[in-house]
Every structure is written in structure tokens, then in C-alpha cells.
mmCIF file of C-alpha atoms in Angstrom:
data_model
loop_
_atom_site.group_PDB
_atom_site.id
_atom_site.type_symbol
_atom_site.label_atom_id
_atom_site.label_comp_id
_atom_site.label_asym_id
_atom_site.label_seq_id
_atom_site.Cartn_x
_atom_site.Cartn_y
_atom_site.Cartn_z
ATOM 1 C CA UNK Y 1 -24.668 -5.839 1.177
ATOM 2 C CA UNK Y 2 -22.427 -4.069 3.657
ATOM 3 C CA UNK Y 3 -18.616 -4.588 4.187
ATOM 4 C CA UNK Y 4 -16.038 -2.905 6.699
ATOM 5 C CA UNK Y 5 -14.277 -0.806 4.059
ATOM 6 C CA UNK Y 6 -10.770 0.851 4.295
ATOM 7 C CA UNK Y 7 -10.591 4.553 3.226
ATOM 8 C CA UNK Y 8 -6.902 5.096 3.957
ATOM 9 C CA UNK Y 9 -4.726 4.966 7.490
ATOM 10 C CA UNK Y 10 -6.704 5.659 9.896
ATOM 11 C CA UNK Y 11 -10.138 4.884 8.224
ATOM 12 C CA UNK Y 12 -12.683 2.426 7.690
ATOM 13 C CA UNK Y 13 -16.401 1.709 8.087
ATOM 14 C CA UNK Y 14 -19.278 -0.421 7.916
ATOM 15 C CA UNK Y 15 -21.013 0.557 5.173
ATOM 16 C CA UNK Y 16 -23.144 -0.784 1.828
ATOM 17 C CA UNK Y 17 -21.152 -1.922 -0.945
ATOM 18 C CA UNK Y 18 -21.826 -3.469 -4.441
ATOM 19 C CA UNK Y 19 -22.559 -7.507 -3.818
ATOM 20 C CA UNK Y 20 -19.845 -9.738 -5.268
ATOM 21 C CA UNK Y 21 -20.313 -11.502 -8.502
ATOM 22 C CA UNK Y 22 -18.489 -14.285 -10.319
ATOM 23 C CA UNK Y 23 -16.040 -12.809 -12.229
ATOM 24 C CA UNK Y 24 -13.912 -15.741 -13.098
ATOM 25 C CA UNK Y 25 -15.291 -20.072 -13.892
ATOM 26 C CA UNK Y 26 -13.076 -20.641 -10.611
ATOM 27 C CA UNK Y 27 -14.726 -18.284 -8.329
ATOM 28 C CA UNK Y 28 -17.210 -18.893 -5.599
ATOM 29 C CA UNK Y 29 -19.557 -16.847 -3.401
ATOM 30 C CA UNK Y 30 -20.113 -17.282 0.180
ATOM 31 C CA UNK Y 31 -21.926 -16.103 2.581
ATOM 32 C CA UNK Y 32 -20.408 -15.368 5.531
ATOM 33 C CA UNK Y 33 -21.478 -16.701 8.880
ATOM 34 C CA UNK Y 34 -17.998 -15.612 10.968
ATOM 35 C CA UNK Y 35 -15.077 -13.664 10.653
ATOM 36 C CA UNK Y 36 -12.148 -12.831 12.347
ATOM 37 C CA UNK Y 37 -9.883 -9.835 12.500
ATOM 38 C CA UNK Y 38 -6.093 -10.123 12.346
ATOM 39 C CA UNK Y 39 -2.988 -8.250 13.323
ATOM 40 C CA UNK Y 40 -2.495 -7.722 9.506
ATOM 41 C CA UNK Y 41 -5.628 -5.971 9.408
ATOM 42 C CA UNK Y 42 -4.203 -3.237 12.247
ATOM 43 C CA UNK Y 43 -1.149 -3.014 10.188
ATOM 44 C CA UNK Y 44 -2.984 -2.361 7.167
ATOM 45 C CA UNK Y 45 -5.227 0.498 9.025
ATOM 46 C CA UNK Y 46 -1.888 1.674 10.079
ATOM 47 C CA UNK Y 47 -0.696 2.659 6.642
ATOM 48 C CA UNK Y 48 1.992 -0.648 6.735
ATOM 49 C CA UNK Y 49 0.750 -2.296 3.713
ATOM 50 C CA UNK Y 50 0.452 0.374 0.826
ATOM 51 C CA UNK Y 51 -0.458 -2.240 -2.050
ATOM 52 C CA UNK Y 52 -4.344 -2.121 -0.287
ATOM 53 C CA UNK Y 53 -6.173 0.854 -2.203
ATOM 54 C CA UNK Y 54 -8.889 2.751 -0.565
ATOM 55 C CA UNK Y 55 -12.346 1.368 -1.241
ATOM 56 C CA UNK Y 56 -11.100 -2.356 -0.083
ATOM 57 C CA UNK Y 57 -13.189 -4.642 2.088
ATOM 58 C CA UNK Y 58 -10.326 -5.726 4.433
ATOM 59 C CA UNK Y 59 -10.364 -9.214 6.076
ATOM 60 C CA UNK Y 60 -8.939 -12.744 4.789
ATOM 61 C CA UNK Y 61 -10.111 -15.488 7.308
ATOM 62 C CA UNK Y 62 -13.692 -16.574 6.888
ATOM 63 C CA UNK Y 63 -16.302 -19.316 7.706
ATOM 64 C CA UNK Y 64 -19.536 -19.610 5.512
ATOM 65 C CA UNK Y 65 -21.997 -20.797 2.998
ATOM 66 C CA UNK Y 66 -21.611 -21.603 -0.569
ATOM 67 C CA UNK Y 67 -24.159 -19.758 -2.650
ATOM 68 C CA UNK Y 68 -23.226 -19.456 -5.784
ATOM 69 C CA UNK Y 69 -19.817 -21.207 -8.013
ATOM 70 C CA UNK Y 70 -18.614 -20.746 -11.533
ATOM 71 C CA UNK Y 71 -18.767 -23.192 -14.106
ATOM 72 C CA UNK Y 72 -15.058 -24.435 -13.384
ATOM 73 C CA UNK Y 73 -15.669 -25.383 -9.699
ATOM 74 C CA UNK Y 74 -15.589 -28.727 -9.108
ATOM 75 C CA UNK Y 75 -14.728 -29.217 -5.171
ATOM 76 C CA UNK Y 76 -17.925 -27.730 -3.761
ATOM 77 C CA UNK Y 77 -21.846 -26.209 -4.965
ATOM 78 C CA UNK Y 78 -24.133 -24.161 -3.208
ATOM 79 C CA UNK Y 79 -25.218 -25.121 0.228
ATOM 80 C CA UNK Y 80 -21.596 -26.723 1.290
ATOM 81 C CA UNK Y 81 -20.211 -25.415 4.530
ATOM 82 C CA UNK Y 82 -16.758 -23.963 3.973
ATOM 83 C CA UNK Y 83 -13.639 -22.524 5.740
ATOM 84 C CA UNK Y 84 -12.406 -19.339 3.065
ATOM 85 C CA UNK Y 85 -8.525 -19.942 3.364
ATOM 86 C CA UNK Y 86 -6.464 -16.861 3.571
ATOM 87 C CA UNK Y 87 -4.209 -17.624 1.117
ATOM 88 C CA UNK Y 88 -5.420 -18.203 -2.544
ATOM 89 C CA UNK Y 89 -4.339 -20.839 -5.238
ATOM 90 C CA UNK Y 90 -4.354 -20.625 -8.826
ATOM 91 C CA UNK Y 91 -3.008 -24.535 -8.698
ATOM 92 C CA UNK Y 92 -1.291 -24.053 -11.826
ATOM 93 C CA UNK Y 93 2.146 -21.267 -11.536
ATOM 94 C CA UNK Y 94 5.505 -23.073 -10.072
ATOM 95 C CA UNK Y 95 4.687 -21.940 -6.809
ATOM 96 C CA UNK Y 96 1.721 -24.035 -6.501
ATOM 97 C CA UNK Y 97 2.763 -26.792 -7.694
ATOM 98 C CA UNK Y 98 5.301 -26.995 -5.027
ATOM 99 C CA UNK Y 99 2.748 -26.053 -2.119
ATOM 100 C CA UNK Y 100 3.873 -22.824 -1.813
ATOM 101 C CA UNK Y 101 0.706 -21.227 -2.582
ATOM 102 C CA UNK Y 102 1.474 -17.736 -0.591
ATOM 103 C CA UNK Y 103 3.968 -16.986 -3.487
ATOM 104 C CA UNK Y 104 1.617 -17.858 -6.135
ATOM 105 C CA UNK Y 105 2.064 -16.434 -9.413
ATOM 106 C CA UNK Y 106 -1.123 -16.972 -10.938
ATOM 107 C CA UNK Y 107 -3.472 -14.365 -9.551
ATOM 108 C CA UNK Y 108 -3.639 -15.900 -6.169
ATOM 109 C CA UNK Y 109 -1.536 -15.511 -2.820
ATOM 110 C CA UNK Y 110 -2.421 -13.162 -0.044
ATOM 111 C CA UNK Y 111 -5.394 -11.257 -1.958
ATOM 112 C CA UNK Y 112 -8.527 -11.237 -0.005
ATOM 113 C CA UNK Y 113 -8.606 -7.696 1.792
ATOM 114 C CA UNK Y 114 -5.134 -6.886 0.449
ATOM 115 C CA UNK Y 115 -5.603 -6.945 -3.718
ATOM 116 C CA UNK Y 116 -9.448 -7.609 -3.709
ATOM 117 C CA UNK Y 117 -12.351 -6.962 -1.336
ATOM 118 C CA UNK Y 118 -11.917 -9.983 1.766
ATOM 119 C CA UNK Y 119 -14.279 -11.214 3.970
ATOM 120 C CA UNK Y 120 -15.431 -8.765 6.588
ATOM 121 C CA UNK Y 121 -18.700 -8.226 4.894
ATOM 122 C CA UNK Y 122 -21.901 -10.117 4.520
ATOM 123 C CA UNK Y 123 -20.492 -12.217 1.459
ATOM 124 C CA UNK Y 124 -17.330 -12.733 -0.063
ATOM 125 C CA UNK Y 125 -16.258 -13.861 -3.987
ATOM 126 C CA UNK Y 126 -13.601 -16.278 -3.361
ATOM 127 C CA UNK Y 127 -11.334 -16.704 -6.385
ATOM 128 C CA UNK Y 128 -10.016 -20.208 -7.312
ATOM 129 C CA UNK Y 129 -12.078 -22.220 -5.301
ATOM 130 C CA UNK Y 130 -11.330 -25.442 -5.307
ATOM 131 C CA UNK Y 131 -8.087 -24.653 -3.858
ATOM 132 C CA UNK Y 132 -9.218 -21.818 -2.021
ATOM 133 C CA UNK Y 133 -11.919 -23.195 0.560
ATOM 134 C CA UNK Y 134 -12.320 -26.155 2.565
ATOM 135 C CA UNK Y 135 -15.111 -27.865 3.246
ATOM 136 C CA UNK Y 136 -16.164 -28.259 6.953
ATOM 137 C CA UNK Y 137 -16.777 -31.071 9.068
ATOM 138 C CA UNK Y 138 -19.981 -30.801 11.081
ATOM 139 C CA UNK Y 139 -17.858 -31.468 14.259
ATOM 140 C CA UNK Y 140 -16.082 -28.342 13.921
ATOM 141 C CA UNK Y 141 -17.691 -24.940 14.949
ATOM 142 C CA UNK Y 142 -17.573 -21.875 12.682
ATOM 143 C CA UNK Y 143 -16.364 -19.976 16.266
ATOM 144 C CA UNK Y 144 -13.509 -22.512 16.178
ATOM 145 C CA UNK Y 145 -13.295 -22.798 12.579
ATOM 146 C CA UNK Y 146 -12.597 -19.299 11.570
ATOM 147 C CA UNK Y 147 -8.911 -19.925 13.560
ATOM 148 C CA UNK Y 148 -7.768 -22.279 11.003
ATOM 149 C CA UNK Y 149 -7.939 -19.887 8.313
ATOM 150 C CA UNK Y 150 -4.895 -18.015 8.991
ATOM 151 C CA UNK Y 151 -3.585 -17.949 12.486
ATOM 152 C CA UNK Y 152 -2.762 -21.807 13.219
ATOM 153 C CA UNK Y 153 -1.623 -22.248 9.883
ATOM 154 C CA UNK Y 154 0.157 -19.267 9.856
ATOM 155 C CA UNK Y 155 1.966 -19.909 13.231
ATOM 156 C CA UNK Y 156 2.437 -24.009 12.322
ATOM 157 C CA UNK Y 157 3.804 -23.120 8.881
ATOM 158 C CA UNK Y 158 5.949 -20.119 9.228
ATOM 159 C CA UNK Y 159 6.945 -20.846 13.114
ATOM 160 C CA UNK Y 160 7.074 -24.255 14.392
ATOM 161 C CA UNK Y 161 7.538 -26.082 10.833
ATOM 162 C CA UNK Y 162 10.248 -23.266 9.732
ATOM 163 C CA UNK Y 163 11.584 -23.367 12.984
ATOM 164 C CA UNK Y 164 12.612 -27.066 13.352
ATOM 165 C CA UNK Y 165 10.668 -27.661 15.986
ATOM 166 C CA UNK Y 166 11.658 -30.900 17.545
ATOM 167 C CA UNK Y 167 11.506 -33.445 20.094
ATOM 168 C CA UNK Y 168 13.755 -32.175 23.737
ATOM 169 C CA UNK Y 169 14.182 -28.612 22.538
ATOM 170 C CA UNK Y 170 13.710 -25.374 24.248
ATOM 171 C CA UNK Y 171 11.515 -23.005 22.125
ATOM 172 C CA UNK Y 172 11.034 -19.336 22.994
ATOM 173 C CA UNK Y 173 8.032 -17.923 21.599
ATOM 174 C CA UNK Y 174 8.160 -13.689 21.327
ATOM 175 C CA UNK Y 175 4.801 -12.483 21.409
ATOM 176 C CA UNK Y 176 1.751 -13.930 23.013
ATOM 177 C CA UNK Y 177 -1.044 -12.361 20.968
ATOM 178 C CA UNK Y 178 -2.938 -15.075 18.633
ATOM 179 C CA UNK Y 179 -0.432 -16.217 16.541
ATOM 180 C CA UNK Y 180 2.139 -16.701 19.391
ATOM 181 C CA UNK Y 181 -0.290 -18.833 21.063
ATOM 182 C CA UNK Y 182 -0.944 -20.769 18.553
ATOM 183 C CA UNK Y 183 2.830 -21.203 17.884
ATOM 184 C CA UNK Y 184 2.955 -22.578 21.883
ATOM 185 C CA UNK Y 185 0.024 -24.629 20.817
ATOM 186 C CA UNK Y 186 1.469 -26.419 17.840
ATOM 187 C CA UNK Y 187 5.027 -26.713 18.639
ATOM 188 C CA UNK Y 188 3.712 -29.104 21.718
ATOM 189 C CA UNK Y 189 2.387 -31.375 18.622
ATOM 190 C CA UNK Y 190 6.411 -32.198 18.195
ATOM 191 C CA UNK Y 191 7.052 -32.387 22.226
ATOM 192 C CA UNK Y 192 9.733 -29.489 23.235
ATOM 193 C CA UNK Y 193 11.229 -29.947 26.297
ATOM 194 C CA UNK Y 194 10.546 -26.521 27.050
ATOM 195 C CA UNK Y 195 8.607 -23.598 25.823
ATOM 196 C CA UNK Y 196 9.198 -19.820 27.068
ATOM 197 C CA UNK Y 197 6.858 -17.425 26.228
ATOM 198 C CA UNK Y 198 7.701 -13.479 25.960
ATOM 199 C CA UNK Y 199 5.264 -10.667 25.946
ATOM 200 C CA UNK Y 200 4.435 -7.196 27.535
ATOM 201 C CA UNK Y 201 0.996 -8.313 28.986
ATOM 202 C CA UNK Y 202 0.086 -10.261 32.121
ATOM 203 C CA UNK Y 203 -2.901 -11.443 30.379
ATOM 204 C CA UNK Y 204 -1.096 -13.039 27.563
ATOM 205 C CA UNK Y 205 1.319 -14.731 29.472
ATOM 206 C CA UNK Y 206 -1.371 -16.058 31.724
ATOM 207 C CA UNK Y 207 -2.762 -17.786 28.534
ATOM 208 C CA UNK Y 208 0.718 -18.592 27.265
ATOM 209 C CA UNK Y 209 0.911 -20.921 30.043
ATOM 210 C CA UNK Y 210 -2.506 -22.535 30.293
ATOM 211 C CA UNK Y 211 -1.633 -23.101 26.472
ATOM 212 C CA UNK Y 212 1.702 -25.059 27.227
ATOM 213 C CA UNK Y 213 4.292 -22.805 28.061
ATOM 214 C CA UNK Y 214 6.171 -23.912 31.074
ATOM 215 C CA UNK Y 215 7.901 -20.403 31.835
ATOM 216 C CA UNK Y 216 7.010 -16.989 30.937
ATOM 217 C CA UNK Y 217 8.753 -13.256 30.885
ATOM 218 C CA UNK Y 218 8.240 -10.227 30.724
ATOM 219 C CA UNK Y 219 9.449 -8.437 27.804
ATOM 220 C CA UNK Y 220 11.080 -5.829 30.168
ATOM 221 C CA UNK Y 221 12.784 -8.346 32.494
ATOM 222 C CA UNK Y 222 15.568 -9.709 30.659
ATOM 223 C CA UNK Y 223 14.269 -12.586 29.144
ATOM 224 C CA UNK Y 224 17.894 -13.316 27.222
ATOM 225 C CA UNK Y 225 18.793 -13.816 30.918
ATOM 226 C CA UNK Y 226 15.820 -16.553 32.218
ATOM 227 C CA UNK Y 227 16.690 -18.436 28.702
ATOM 228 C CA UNK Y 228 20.471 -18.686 29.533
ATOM 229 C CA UNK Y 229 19.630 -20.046 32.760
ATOM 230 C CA UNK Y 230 17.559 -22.334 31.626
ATOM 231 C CA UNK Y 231 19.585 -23.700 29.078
ATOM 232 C CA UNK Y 232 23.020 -23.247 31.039
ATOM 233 C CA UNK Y 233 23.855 -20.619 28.901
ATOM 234 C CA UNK Y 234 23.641 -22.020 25.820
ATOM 235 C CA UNK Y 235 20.504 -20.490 24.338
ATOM 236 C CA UNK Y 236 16.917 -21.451 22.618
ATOM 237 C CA UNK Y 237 16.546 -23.807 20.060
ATOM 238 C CA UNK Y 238 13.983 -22.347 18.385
ATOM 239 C CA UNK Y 239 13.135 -18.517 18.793
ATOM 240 C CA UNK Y 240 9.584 -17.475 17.061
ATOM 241 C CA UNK Y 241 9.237 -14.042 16.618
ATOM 242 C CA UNK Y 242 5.539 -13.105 16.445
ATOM 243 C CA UNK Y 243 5.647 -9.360 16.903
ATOM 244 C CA UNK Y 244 6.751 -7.513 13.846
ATOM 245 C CA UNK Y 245 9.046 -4.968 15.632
ATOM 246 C CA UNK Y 246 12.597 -4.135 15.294
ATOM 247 C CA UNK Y 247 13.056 -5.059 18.751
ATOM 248 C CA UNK Y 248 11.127 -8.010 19.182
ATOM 249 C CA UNK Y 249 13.475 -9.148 16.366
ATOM 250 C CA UNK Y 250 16.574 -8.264 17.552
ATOM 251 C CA UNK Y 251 15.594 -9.900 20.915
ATOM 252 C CA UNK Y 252 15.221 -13.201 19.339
ATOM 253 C CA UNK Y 253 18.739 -12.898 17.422
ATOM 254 C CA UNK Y 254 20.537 -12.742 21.155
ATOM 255 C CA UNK Y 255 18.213 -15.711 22.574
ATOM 256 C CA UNK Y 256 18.734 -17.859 19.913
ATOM 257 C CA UNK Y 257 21.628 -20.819 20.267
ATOM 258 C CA UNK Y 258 24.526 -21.312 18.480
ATOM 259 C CA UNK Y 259 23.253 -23.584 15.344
ATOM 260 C CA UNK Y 260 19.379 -22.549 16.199
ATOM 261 C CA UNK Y 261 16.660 -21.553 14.481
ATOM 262 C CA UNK Y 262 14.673 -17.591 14.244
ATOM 263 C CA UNK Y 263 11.467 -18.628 12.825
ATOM 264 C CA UNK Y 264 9.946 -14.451 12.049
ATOM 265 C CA UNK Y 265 6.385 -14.781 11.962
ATOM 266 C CA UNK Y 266 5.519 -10.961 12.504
ATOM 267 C CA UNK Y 267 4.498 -8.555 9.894
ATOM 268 C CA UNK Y 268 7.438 -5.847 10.026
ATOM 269 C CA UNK Y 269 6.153 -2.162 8.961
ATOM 270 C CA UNK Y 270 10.091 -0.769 9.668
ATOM 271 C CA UNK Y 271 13.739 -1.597 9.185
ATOM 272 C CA UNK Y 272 15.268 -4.413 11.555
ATOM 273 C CA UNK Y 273 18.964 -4.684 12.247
ATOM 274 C CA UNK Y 274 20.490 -8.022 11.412
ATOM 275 C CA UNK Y 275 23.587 -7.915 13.850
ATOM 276 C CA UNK Y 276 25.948 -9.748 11.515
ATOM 277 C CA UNK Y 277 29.196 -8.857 13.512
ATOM 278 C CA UNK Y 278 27.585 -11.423 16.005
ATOM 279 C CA UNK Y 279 25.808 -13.667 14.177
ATOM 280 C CA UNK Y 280 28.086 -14.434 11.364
ATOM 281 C CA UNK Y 281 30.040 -17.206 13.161
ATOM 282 C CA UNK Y 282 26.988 -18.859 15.012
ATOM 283 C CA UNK Y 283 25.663 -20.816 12.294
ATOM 284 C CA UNK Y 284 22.461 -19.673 13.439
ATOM 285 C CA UNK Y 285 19.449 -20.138 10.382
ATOM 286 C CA UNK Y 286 16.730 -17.337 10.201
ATOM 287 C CA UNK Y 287 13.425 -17.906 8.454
ATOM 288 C CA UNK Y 288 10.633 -15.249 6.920
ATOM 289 C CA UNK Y 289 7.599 -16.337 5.631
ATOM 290 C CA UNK Y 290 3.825 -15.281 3.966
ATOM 291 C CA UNK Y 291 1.913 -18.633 4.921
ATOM 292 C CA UNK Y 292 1.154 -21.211 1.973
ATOM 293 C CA UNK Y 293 -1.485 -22.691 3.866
ATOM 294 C CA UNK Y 294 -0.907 -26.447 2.933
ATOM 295 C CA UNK Y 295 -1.151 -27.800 6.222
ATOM 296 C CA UNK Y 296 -4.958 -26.492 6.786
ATOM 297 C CA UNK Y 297 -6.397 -29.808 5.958
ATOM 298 C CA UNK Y 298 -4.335 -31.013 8.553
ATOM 299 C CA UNK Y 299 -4.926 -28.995 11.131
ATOM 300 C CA UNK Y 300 -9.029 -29.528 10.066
ATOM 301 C CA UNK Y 301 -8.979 -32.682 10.863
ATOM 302 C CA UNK Y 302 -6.805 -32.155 14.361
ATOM 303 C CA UNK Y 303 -9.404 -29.949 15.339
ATOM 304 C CA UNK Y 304 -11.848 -32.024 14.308
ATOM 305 C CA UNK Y 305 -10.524 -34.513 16.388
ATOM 306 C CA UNK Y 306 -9.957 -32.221 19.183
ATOM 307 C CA UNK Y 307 -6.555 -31.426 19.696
ATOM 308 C CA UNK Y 308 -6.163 -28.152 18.826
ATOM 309 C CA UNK Y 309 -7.115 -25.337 21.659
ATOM 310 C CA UNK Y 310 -8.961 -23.499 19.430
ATOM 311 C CA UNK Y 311 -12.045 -21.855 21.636
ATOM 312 C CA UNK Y 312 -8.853 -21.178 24.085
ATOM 313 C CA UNK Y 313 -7.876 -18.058 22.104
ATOM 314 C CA UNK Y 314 -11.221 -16.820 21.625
ATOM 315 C CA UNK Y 315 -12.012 -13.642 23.865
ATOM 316 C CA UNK Y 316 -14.592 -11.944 22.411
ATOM 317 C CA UNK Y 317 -17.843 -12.237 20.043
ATOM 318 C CA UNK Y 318 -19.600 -9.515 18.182
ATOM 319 C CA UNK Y 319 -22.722 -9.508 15.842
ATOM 320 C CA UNK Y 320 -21.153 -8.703 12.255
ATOM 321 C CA UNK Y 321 -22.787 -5.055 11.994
ATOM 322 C CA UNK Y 322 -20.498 -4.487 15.175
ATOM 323 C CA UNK Y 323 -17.296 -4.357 13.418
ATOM 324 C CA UNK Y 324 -16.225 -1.621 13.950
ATOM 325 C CA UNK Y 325 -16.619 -1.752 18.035
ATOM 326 C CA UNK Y 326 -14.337 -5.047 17.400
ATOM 327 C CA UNK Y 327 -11.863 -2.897 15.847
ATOM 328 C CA UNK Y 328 -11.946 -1.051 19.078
ATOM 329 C CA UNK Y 329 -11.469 -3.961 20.978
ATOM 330 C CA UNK Y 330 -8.775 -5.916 19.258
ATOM 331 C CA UNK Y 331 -6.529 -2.295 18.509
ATOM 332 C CA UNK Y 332 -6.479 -2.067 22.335
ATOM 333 C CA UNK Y 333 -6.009 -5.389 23.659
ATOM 334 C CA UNK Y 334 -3.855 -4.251 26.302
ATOM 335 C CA UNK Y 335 -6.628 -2.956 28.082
ATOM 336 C CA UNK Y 336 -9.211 -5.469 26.542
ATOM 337 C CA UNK Y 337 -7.152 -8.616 27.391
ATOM 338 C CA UNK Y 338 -8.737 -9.197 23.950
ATOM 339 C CA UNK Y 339 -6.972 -12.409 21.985
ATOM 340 C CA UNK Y 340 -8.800 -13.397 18.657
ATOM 341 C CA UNK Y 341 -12.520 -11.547 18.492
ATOM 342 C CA UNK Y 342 -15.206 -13.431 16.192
ATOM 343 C CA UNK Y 343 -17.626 -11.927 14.637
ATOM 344 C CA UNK Y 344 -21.077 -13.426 13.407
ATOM 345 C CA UNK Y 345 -23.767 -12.072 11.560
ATOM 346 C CA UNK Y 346 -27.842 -13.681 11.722
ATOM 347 C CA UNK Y 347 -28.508 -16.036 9.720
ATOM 348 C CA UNK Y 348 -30.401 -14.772 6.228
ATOM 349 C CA UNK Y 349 -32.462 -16.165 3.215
ATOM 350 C CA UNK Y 350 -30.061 -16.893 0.694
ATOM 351 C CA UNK Y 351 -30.068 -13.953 -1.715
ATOM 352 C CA UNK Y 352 -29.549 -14.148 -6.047
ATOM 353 C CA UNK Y 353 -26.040 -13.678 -6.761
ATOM 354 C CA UNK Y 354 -25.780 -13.159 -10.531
ATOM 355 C CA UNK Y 355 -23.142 -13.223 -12.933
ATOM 356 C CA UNK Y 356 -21.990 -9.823 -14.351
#
């Protein structure tokens, strides 16, 4: 088969690789019908994440086929329509069994495209199925799909949910690439009484507010200063950092209230000041956070029902030999007004997958 493979910073490629086999009883095979391509994916390309070894198949968000399980799977068989979670669960280590399956200790957690070949390729070997894929609704679209495998969970979980999101607050949102969005998107669920979104790019504000958010800033034109007014100088609620900059960071530390919430969503590849001769007497909480992924059936069966903006964030569509034009498109989304690109591959005869 062939799989966008990482070769170190600054290199990847399309290319053949060996086709995945069950390894494990849990595991399962898919074959992938869309993928997506996250900002953890740039930061990986950008040498931020050293733990993934050249020779990976990057990507962790996936919508497919079942063609093959081991012996232990009992959730789904061959044939089944599934949505390949992000994080995986062994079910079984203490993090598990208290939902926190992004911390799991058993072999699972963030793995696909980080500690073993992902899903940007023409199949996948999903370990720990039955924990690890969802089965999908026929009302749901693998386009739309392929959102809930990371970035609405990710920015439900680690934002709005660690956040304290609640009913009458003001939320500023910092960042509004994908997971920003769907932050605006999903803190509405709990009905703010305002949501401010922050970002560099016209474009992204522009969908910031057809997504919910009832003022916007630019980064550059002191946003601390439009959040004091509109809180009389008290400050956000809730500020959800979904950059991964020192700066983003810091910004979110000043616009935060005394007594609120900094819900830090973004993947940080450098050192952050914590301002502690300010902060120290605000009572102010501040959250980090890999998602666990617990709320996905959830969110399947809000989008199922339709109220979830999913096709909203979706700019772009590529065959699945493109990828690496996608690449292109998503690194420079300044210029692309690119949001979340999906990719797709034809449709193909299911091939053997054997056991090694």
C-alpha cells in the first residue's frame, strides 16, 4: 500500500510501505476512505515532537472500513463502517478506567502517527479496537465524520469542558484555526453570553463569527483591551488558548478574570512564561490537556442529529495520492484560507490482510 511517511523535520512522502497486519487479538484493520491532517502533524514535520522516529506513517484521525479484526474484537467485524479515534484504549490501566484514555498506560494513548504508523495511508492497524473505533451512523458523512476524531473532541474536552464553560459567561477563544472553531462551536452547546474570537487572519475570524462568535480581534489590536470593555474591565471567563505559542499563552493569562478559567488547548514546541508575580493572587485556574476522547460518542450522535457545524470547517478536498499537495495547503493557510482539508481515496476491492 502507500502511506505519507515522515523521514525527519522537514520530510515526508507518499510512498509504498509494508501493509499492516494484526499484530495483537485486539487489533483491527481498516481501510481508509478519509483522512484529515492536523496541526499536530505540522508540529511533528517541524521537529516538535521527537518521540516520532523516521519511517512513521503520520496521521491519527480516520474514517473507514473494517477488513480484517483479531480474535479478541468483539465491538465490530469486517464490513462495519467506523470512525478510527485518535486516542487509543487499552480499557484495562487506571487511566482507562477513569476515562482518561489519553494517559493510558497500557500501550494505548496518542499512538497512531506518533508511536506507530497512523492513518494517512491506504489502511491503517488500529490497536485495541473495541475501544478504539466507533461505529458510524449512516446519517453521518465520512467528510463530516473524520472531524470527530480529534478536533471536536479535542476542543470540547480540553477547552470548553476544562474550561467551565457555562451559562452567561464571556469566553475568549485564541486561535481560529480548526480547533478554535470548534471550541466557538461547542461552548455555544452550554449558552455563553458572549464569545470573542482572536486570530491573525481575516479569514478565520470571518468563520469565527458565522460559527457563533459575536466579536472578533485581531491578534495585533489589543484584544486585552476589546475584552475589558466588554466586560467593564473585569475580564473573560473562560480564555481557550488554541495556538501553541508563548505568546498566544501569555495573552490569555492577561484576558483572563479574576477567579477564571485558561483552558490551553495548543501543542507548545517552546518554553511559556507563567507570570506568577501577577497571577498568584487572582485565583485564576489553568488547564493542559492530551484529549481522552470520551465524549466522541456524544458528539456522534450530535452530529448525527445535526447540531454540530461540521462541513462548516471544511475548506478543502483532495484525492488521497494528493497528500502531499494538502500538506502544501494546510502549512500555508494564511494564504490558502485553508481550515480542515479532507482527503479521500477511490473506493477499492477489499484486499487479503493476513496475520504475520
Amino acid at each position: 500500500m502507500k502511506g505519507y511517511v515522515f523521514h525527519g523535520p522537514g520530510q515526508a512522502a507518499w510512498e509504498e510501505v509494508p501493509d499492516p497486519e494484526i499484530q495483537e487479538a485486539t487489533d483491527a484493520i481498516v481501510r481508509v476512505a478519509a483522512v484529515t491532517i492536523c496541526g499536530t502533524d505540522l508540529h511533528i514535520l517541524k521537529g516538535d515532537v521527537p518521540e516520532v522516529r523516521p519511517g512513521t506513517v503520520l496521521g491519527h484521525e480516520a474514517v473507514g472500513e473494517i477488513v480484517e479484526v483479531g480474535s479478541d474484537v468483539r465491538t465490530v467485524r469486517p464490513g462495519d463502517r467506523v470512525l478510527v479515534s485518535c486516542i487509543s484504549a487499552c480499557g484495562r490501566c487506571r487511566y482507562c478506567r477513569e476515562a482518561m484514555y489519553g494517559q493510558c498506560r497500557g500501550g494505548g494513548g496518542w499512538i497512531l502517527g506518533h508511536l506507530v504508523d497512523g492513518t494517512q495511508a491506504e489502511y491503517v492497524r488500529v490497536p485495541y479496537a473495541d475501544l478504539s473505533v466507533h461505529p458510524l451512523p449512516g446519517a453521518v458523512d465520512s467528510e463530516d465524520a473524520v472531524l470527530l476524531a480529534d478536533i471536536f473532541p479535542t476542543a470540547y474536552e480540553v477547552g470548553v469542558l476544562n474550561g467551565h464553560v457555562r451559562p452567561g459567561d464571556t469566553v475568549a477563544v485564541v486561535g481560529a484555526g480548526p480547533i478554535g472553531l470548534a471550541a466557538i462551536a461547542t461552548a455555544r452547546l452550554f449558552s455563553p453570553d458572549r464569545i470573542v474570537a482572536v486570530d491573525l487572519a481575516a479569514a478565520r475570524l470571518e468563520a469565527a463569527r458565522k460559527l457563533g462568535a459575536e466579536a472578533v480581534a485581531d491578534a495585533h489590536e489589543a484584544p486585552e483591551q476589546l475584552i475589558a470593555d466588554l466586560t467593564e474591565g473585569l475580564g473573560a471567563d473562560v480564555v481557550i488558548e488554541a495556538v501553541g505559542v508563548p505568546e498566544s499563552f501569555e495573552l490569555c493569562t492577561r484576558m483572563v478574570r479574576p477567579g477564571g478559567h485558561v483552558a490551553n488547548i495548543g501543542v507548545h514546541g517552546k518554553p511559556a512564561t507563567l507570570h506568577l508575580e501577577d497571577l498568584w493572587i487572582k485565583n485564576v485556574t489553568i488547564t493542559t490537556g492530551l484529549v481522552d476522547t470520551h465524549s466522541t460518542p456524544t458528539l456522534l450522535r450530535m452530529a448525527a442529529a445535526g447540531r454540530l457545524p461540521t462541513s462548516q470547517l471544511v475548506t478543502h478536498t483532495f484525492p488521497l495520492d494528493h497528500m502531499e499537495e494538502a500538506y502544501e495547503v494546510f502549512a500555508h493557510a494564511a494564504e490558502t484560507s485553508a481550515l480542515k482539508i479532507v482527503l479521500g481515496g477511490p473506493q477499492r476491492e477489499v484486499v487479503a490482510v493476513h496475520a504475520g
